[in-house]
Coordinates of C-alpha atoms in Angstrom, one line a residue:
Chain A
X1 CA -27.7 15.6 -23.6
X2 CA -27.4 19.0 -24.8
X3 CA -27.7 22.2 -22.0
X4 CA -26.5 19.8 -19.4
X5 CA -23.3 20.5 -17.8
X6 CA -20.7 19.0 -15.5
X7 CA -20.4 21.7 -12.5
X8 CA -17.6 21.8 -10.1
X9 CA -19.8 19.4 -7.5
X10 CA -20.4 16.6 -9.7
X11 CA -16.4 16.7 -9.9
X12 CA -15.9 16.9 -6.3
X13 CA -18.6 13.6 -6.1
X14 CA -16.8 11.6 -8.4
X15 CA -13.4 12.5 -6.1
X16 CA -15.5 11.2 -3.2
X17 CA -17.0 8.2 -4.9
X18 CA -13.5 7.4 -5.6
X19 CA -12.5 7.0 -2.0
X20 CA -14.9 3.9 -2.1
X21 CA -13.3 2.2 -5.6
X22 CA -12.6 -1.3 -4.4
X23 CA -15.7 -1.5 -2.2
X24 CA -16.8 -4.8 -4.4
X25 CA -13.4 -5.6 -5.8
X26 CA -13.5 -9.0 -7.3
X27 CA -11.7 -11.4 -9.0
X28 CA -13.3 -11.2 -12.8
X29 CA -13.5 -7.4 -13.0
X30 CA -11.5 -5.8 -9.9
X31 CA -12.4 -2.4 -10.0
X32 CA -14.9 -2.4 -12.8
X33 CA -18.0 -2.3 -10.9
X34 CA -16.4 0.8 -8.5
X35 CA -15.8 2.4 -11.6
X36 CA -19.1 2.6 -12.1
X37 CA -20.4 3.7 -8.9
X38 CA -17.5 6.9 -8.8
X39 CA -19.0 7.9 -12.4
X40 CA -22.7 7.8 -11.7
X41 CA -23.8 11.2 -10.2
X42 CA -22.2 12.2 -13.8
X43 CA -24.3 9.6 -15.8
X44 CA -27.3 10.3 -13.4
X45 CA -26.9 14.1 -14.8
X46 CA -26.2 13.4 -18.7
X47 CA -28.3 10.1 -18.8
X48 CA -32.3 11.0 -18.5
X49 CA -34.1 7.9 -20.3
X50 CA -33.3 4.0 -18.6
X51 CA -32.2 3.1 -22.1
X52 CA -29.6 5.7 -21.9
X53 CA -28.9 4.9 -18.4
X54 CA -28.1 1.4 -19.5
X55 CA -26.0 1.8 -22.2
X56 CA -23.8 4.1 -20.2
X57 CA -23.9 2.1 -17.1
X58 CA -22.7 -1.0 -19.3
X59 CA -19.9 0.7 -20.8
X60 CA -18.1 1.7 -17.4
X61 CA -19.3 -2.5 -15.7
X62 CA -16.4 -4.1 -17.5
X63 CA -13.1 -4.9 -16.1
X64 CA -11.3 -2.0 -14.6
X65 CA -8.1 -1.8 -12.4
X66 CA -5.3 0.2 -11.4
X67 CA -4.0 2.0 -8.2
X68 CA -6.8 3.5 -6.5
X69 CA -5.4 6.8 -6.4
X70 CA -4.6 6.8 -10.1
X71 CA -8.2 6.3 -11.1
X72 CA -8.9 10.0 -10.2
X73 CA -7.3 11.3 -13.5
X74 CA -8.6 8.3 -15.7
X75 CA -12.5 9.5 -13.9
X76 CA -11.4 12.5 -15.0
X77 CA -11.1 12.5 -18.7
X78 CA -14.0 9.7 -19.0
X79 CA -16.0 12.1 -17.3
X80 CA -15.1 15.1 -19.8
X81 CA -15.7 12.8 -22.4
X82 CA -19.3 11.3 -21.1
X83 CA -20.6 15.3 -21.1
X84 CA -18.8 16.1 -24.9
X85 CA -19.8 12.6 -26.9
X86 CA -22.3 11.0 -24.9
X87 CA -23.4 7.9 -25.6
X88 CA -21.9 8.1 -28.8
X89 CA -18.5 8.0 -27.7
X90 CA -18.8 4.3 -26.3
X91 CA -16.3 2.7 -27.9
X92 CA -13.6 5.7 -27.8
X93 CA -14.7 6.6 -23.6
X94 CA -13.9 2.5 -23.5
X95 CA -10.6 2.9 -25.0
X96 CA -9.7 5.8 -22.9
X97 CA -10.6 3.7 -19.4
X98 CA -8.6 0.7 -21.1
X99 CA -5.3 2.1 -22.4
X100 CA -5.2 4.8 -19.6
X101 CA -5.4 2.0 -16.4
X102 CA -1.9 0.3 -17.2
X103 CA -0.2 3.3 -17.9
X104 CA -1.5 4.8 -14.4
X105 CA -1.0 1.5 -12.4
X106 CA 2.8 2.0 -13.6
X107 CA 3.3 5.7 -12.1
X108 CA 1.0 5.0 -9.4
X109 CA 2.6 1.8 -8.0
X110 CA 5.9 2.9 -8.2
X111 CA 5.4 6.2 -6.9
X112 CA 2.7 5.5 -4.4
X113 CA 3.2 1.9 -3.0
X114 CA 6.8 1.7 -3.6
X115 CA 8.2 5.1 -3.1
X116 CA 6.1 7.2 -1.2
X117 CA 4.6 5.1 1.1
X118 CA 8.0 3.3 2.1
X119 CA 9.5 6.1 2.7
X120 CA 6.6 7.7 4.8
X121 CA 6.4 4.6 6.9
X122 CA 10.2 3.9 7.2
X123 CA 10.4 7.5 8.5
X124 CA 8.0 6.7 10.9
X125 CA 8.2 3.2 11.9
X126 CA 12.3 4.7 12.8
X127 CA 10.3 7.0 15.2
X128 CA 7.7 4.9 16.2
X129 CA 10.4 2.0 17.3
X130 CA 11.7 4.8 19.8
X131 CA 8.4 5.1 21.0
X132 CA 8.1 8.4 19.4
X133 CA 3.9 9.3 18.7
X134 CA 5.3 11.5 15.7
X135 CA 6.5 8.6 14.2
X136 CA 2.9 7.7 12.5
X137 CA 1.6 11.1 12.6
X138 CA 4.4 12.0 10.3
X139 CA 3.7 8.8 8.5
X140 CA 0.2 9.6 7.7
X141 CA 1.3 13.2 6.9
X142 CA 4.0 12.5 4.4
X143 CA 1.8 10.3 2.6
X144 CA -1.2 11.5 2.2
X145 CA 0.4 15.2 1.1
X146 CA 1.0 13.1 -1.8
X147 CA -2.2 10.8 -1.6
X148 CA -5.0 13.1 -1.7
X149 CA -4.0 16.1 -4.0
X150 CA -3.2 13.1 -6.5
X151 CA -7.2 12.0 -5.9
X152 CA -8.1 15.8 -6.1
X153 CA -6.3 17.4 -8.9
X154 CA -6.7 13.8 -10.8
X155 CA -10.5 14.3 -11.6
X156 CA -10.2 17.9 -11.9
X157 CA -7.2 18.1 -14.3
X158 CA -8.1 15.3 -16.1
X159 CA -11.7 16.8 -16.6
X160 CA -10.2 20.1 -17.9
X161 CA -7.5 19.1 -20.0
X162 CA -8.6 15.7 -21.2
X163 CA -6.9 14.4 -24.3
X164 CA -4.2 16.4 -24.0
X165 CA -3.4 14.4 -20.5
X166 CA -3.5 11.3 -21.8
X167 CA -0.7 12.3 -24.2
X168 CA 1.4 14.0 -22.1
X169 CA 1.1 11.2 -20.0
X170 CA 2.0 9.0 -22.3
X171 CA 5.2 10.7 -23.5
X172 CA 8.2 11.9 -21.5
X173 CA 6.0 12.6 -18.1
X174 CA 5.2 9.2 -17.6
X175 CA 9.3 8.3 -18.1
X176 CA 10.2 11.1 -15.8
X177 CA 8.1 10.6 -12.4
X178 CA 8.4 6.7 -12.8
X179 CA 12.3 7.0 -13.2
X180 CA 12.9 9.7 -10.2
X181 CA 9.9 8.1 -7.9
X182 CA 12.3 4.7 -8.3
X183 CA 15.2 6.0 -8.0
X184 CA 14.5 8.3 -4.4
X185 CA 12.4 4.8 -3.7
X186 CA 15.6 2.5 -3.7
X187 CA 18.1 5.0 -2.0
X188 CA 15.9 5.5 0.8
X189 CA 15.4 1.7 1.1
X190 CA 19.5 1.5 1.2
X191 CA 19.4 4.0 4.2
X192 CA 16.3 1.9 5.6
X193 CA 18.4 -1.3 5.3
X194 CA 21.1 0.4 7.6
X195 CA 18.7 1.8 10.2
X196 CA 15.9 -0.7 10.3
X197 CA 17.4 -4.3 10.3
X198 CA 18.8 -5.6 13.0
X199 CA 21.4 -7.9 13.4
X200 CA 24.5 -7.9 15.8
X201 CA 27.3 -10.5 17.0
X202 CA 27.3 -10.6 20.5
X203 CA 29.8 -13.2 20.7
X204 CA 33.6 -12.3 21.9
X205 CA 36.8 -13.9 21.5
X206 CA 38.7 -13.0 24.4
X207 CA 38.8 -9.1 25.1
X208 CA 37.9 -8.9 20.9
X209 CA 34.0 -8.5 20.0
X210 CA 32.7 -10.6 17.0
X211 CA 31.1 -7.4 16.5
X212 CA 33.7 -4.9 15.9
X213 CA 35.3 -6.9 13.2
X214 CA 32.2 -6.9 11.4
X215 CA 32.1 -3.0 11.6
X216 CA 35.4 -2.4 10.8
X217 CA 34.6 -4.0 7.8
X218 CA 31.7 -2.3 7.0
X219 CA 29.3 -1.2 9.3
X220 CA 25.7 -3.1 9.1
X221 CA 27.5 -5.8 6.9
X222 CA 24.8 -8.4 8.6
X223 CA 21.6 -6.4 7.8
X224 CA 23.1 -5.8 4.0
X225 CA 24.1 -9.5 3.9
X226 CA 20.7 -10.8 4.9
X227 CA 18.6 -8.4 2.6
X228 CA 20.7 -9.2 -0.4
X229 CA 20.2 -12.8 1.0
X230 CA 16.5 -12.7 0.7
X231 CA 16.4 -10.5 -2.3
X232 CA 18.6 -13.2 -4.3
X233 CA 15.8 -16.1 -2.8
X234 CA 13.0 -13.4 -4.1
X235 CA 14.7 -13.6 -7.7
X236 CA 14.9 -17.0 -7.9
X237 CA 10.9 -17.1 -7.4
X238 CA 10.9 -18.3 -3.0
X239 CA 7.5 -17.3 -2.1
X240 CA 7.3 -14.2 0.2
X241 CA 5.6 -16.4 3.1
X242 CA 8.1 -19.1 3.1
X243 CA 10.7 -16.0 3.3
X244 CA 9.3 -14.8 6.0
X245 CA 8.8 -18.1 8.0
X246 CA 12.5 -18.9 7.5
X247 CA 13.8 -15.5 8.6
X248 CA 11.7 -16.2 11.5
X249 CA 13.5 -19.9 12.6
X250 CA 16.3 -18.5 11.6
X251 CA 15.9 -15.3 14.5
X252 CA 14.5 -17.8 16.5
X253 CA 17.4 -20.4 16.1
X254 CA 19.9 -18.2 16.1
X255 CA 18.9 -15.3 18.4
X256 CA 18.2 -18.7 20.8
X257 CA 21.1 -19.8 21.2
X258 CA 23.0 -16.6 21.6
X259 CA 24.7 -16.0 18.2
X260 CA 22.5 -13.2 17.4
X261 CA 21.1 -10.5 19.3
X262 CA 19.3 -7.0 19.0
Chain B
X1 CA -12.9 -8.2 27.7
X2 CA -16.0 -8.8 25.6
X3 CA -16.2 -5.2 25.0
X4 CA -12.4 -4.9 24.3
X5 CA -12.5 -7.6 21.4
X6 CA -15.8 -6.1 20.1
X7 CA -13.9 -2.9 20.0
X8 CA -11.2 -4.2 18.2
X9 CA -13.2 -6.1 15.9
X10 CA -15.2 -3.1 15.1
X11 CA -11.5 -1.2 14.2
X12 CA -10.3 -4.1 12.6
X13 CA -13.6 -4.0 10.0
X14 CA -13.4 -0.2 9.7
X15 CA -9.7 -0.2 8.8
X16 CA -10.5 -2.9 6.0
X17 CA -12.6 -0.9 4.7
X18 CA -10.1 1.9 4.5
X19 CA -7.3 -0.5 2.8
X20 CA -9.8 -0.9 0.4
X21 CA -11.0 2.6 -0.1
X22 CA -9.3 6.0 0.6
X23 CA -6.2 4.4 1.4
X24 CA -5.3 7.1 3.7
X25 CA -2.6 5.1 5.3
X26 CA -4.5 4.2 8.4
X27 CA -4.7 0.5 7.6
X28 CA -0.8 0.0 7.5
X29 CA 0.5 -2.0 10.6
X30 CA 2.3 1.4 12.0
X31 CA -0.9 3.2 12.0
X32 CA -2.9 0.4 13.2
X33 CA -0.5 -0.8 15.7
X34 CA -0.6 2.8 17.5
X35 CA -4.5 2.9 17.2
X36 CA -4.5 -0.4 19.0
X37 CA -2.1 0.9 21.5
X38 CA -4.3 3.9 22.7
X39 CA -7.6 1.5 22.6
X40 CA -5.7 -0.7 25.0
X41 CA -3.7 1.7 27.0
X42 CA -0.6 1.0 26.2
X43 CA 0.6 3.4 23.5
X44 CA 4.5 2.5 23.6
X45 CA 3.8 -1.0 22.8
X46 CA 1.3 -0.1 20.1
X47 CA 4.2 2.4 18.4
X48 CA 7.0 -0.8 18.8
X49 CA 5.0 -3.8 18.1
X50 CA 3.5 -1.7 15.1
X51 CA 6.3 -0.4 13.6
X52 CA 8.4 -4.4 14.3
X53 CA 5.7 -5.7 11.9
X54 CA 5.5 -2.6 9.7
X55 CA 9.0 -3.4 9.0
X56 CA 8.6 -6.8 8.4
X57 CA 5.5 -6.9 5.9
X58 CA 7.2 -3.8 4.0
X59 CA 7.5 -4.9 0.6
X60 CA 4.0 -7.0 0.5
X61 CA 1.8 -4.8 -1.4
X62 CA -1.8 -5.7 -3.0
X63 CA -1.2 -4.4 -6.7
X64 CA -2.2 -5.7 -10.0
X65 CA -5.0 -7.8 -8.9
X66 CA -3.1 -10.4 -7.0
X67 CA -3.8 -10.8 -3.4
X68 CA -0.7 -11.3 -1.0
X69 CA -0.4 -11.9 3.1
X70 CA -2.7 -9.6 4.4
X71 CA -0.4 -6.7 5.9
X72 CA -3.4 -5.4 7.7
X73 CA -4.7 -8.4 9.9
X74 CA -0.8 -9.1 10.6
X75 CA -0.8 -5.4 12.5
X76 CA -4.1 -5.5 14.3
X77 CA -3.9 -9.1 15.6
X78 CA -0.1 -8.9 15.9
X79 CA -0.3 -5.7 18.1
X80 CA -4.0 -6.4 20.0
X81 CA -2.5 -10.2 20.6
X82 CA 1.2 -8.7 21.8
X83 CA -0.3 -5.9 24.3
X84 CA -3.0 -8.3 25.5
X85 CA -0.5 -11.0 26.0
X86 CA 2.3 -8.3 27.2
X87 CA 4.3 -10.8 24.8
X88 CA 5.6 -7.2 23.2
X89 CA 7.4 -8.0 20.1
X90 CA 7.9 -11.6 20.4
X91 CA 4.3 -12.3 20.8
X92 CA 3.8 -10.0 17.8
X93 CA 6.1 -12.5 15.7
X94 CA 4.7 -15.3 16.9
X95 CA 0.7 -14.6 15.9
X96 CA 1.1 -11.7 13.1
X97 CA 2.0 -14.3 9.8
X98 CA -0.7 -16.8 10.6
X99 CA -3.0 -13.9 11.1
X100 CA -1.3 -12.9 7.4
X101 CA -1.8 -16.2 6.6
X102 CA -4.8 -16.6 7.3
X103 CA -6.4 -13.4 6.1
X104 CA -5.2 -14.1 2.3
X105 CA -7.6 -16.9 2.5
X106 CA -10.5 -15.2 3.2
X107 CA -9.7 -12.3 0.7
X108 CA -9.4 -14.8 -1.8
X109 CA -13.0 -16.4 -0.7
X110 CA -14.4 -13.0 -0.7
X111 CA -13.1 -11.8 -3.9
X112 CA -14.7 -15.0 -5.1
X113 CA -18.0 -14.0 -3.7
X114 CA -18.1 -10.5 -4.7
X115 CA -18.2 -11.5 -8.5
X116 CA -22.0 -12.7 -7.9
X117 CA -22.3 -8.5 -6.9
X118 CA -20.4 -7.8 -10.2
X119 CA -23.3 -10.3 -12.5
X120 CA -26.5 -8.9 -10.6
X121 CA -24.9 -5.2 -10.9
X122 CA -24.9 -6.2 -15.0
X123 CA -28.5 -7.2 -14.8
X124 CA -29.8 -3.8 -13.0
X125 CA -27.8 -1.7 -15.4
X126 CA -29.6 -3.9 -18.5
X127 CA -32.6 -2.2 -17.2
X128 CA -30.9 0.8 -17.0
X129 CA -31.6 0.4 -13.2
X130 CA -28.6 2.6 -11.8
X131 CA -30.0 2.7 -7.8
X132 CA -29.3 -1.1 -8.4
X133 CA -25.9 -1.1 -9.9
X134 CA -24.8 1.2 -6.8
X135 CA -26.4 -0.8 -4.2
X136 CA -24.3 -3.8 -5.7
X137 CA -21.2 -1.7 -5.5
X138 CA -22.0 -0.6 -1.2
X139 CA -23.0 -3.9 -0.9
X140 CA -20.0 -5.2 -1.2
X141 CA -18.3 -2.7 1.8
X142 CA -20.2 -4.9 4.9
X143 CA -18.9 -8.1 3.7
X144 CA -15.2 -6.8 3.8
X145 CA -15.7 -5.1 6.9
X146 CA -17.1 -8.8 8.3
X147 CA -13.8 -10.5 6.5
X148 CA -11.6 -9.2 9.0
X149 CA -14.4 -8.2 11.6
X150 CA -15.1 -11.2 12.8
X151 CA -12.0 -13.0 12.6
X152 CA -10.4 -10.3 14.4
X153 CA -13.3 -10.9 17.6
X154 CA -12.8 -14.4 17.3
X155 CA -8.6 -13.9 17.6
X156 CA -9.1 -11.3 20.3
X157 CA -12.0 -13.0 22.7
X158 CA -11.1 -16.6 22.6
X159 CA -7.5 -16.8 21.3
X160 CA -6.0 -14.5 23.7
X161 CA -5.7 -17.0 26.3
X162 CA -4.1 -19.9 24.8
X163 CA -1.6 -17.8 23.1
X164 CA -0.9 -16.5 27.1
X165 CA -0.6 -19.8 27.9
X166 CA 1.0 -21.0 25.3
X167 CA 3.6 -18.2 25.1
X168 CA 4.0 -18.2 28.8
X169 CA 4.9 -21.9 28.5
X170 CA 7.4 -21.6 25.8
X171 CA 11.0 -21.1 27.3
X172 CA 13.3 -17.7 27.6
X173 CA 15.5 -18.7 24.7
X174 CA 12.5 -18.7 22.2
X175 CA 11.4 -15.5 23.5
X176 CA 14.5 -14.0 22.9
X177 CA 14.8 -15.7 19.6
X178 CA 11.2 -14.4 18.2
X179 CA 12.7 -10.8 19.2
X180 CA 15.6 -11.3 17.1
X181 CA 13.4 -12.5 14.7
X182 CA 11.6 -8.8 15.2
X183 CA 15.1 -7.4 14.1
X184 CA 15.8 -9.4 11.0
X185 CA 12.1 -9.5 9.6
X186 CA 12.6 -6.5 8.0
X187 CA 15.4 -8.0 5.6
X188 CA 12.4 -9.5 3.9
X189 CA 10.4 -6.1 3.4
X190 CA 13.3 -4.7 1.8
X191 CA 14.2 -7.6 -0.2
X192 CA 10.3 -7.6 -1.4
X193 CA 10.6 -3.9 -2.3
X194 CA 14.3 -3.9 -3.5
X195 CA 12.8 -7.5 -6.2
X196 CA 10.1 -4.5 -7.7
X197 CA 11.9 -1.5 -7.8
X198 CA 15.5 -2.2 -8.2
X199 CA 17.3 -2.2 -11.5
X200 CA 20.6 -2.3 -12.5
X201 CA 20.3 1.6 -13.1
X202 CA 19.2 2.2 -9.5
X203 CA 22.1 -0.3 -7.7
X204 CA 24.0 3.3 -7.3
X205 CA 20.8 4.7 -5.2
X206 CA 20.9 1.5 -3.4
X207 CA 24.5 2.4 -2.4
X208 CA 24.6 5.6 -1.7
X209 CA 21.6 5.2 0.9
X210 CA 23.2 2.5 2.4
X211 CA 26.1 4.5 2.9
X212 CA 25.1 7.9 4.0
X213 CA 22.8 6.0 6.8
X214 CA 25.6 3.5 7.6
X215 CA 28.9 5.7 7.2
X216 CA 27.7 9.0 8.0
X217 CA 24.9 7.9 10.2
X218 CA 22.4 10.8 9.1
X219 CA 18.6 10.5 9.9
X220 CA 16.6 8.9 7.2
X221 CA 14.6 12.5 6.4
X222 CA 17.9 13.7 6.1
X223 CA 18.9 10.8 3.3
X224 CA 15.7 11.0 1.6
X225 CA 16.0 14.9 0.8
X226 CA 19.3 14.4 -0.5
X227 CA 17.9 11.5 -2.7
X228 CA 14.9 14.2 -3.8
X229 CA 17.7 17.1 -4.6
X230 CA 19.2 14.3 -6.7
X231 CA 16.8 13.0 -8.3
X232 CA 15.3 16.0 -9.3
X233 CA 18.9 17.4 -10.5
X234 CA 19.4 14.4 -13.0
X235 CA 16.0 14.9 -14.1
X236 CA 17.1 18.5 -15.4
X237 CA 20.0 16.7 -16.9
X238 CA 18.3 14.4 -18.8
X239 CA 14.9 15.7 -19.7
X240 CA 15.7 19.7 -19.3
X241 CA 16.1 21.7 -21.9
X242 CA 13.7 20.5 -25.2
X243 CA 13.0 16.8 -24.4
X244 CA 13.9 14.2 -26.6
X245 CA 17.5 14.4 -26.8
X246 CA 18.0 12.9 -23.6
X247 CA 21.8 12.4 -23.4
X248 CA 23.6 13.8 -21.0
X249 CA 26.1 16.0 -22.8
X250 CA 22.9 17.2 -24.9
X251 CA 24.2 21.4 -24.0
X252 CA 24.9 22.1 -27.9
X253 CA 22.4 25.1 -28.1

């Protein structure tokens, strides 16, 4: 060990190593083998001897997963503690890696995969159905101004302030961007349920339209009705697949014969 | 037509390889649907098909190890099958859940596989052998890009023309049908997202963005920033100040 240093480029490698994570994803240890490619220009640094090398290798092999983007600051602090303990610090750099994935899967499914990324493609899928080209250029925008700072300033934040992250993280932060990243997540999917389902009456009775009673009663009643519908299904463990089939007969059937349209 | 479906195929690897890795985005049905589009000249159906099963495979997210429909191969065939077809949405509906369908399958069998990488990756690093343990990991990158790769040519070169046919031979009504279909699938996205995310807590959110897009029919960036001024208000209420006391009325100082 000793005068060998993490620079800022070894930092930056791990940040690109980490775009390729799940490159051998697999059923027994998901991520772990990733995890060891995006910390190996670190190990290659600290590690001289091939007995070295293995232990260290070994120690980042086992099972390893949590949202992509999420492993950044989890690199981070392993990385921090690779150059400080060495191979010493096995056990402690395996606890880290261990107790830091599920707490970092929470935030980052919740504000990645159900917040952000909903809300990015909602916003542009609403465009993109008007056969506006901003629609996914906003898409890809909005997310990833989200997507790769979290990559970026993961490794590097979690490199310089280590420890002290992990207990930040878990205390109040972790309560705080889980909470408000749900919260915006389910009021945008309301608005999304009004704007991006689809489902009118175009039956009449005489000069009245089926229709119009339904707005008058609360406007997308049908596209409120049929989420809660299949949300309800959801809860009561309907597979998503078979949800999906029997939305489509039920389009088909209806839409078909002329109780439903677009 | 050969070259069109190798193309494609060649997209359809590269993109898996992004859903995998830098998850930029680009492998979500949207994004994929428009890429199609421009490849095949027809960006308007690429934005409407794209964003149809965007919609509609919302909620179905890879996390926590488990491996659902695959979103990705629902987009690229969907779209490349719809445009080629000039089916437009209904052809979209008609291919993109078997494509989903399938694809889980061969995610599963390749998942399967790649634990073999995992084992010999454990062998090179006994030998401290660390060239070995990352040609395991970029090993593994090929094989996904084949997963969808090749089903993808297969779909585009051979399976193009009995879908025409078939979908040519179906009558209006069904058509029609798979379109409405294209306008309720996204109930299911929403109900997927709404089973993680909602709470009893958050049914108020719910509301209230039902309402501002329904009622006051306001654009959905529109509703979102007013969610973010929210949420970030009733942050300050409840963790401002010192944290720990987080109750509301918690002003005494």
């Amino acid at each position: 060990m000793s005068e060998t240093t993490i620079t800022k480029r070894d930092l930056q490698s791990v940040f690109w190593r980490n775009m390729l994570l799940q490159g051998s994803i697999n059923f027994e240890r998901l991520q772990g083998l990733g995890y060891a490619y995006c910390i190996l220009p670190v190990l290659r640094k600290l590690y001289k001897s091939e007995g070295e090398m293995s232990v260290a290798l070994t120690r980042h092999l086992g099972f390893f997963n949590t949202t992509p983007a999420m492993a950044a600051p989890i690199l981070g602090v392993n990385v921090a503690m690779e150059e400080q303990g060495g191979n010493e610090s096995d056990e402690a750099v395996r606890a880290i890696k261990t107790g830091m994935m599920g707490p970092m899967a929470g935030i980052g499914d919740s504000l990645l995969w159900f917040t952000i990324m909903p809300i990015a493609m909602g916003l542009g899928s609403a465009l993109a159905k008007e056969g506006n080209i901003f629609g996914p250029i906003l898409a890809i925008v909005i997310y990833n101004l989200v997507n790769i700072p979290l990559r970026y300033y993961g490794v590097m934040v979690g490199y310089r302030r280590s420890l002290q992250l992990v207990g930040d993280m878990a205390g109040t932060t972790l309560r705080r961007v889980t909470e408000g990243a749900t919260n915006l997540g389910v009021l945008v999917a309301g608005g999304l349920v009004g704007s991006l389902v689809i489902a009118k009456v175009p039956l009449k009775f005489g000069e009245t339209a089926v229709q119009g009673i339904l707005d008058s009663l609360l406007p997308n009643l049908l596209p409120l009705l049929l989420t809660l519908g299949c949300l309800a299904l959801l809860k009561k463990g309907v597979k998503a697949a078979y949800l999906i089939f029997g939305v489509l007969i039920l389009g088909l059937v209806l839409g078909g014969v002329g109780f439903l349209a677009l | 037509m050969l070259l069109t479906a190798l193309i494609i195929a060649i997209l359809a690897g590269l993109l898996s390889v992004e859903y995998l890795g830098p998850q930029f985005g680009f492998s979500s049905p949207l994004i994929a649907g428009t890429i199609i589009g421009l490849i095949l000249g027809d960006l308007h159906q690429g934005l409407v098909v794209g964003a149809t099963i965007q919609m509609a495979f919302m909620g179905i997210v890879a996390i926590g190890g488990a491996i659902p429909p695959d979103t990705l191969m629902a987009g690229v065939v969907g779209t490349a099958v719809a445009i080629m077809t000039n089916t437009g949405v209904a052809g979209a509906m008609a291919i993109a859940l078997p494509a989903a369908l399938f694809a889980q399958q061969t995610e599963i069998l390749l998942n399967t596989v790649c634990i073999s990488l995992a084992h010999r990756a454990d062998a090179y690093a006994a030998k401290g052998d660390h060239r070995g343990v990352e040609r395991m990991h970029l090993l593994g990158l090929p094989l996904y890009f084949l997963e969808r790769a090749i089903p993808t040519f297969l779909v585009v070169y051979y399976g193009v023309g009995p879908v025409q046919r078939m979908l040519d031979a179906v009558p209006a009504w069904v058509t029609h049908g798979l379109a409405v279909s294209g306008g309720l699938l996204p109930a299911v996205g929403f109900a997927l997202l709404l089973n993680v995310i909602l709470r009893a807590r958050q049914v108020a959110f719910f509301i209230l963005g039902f309402a501002l897009m329904s009622y006051l029919k306001l654009p959905l960036l529109a509703i979102a920033l007013i969610g973010l001024g929210l949420v970030l208000i009733l942050d300050q209420v409840n963790y401002g100040r010192r944290s720990g006391e987080a109750t509301v009325g918690g002003a005494q100082e």
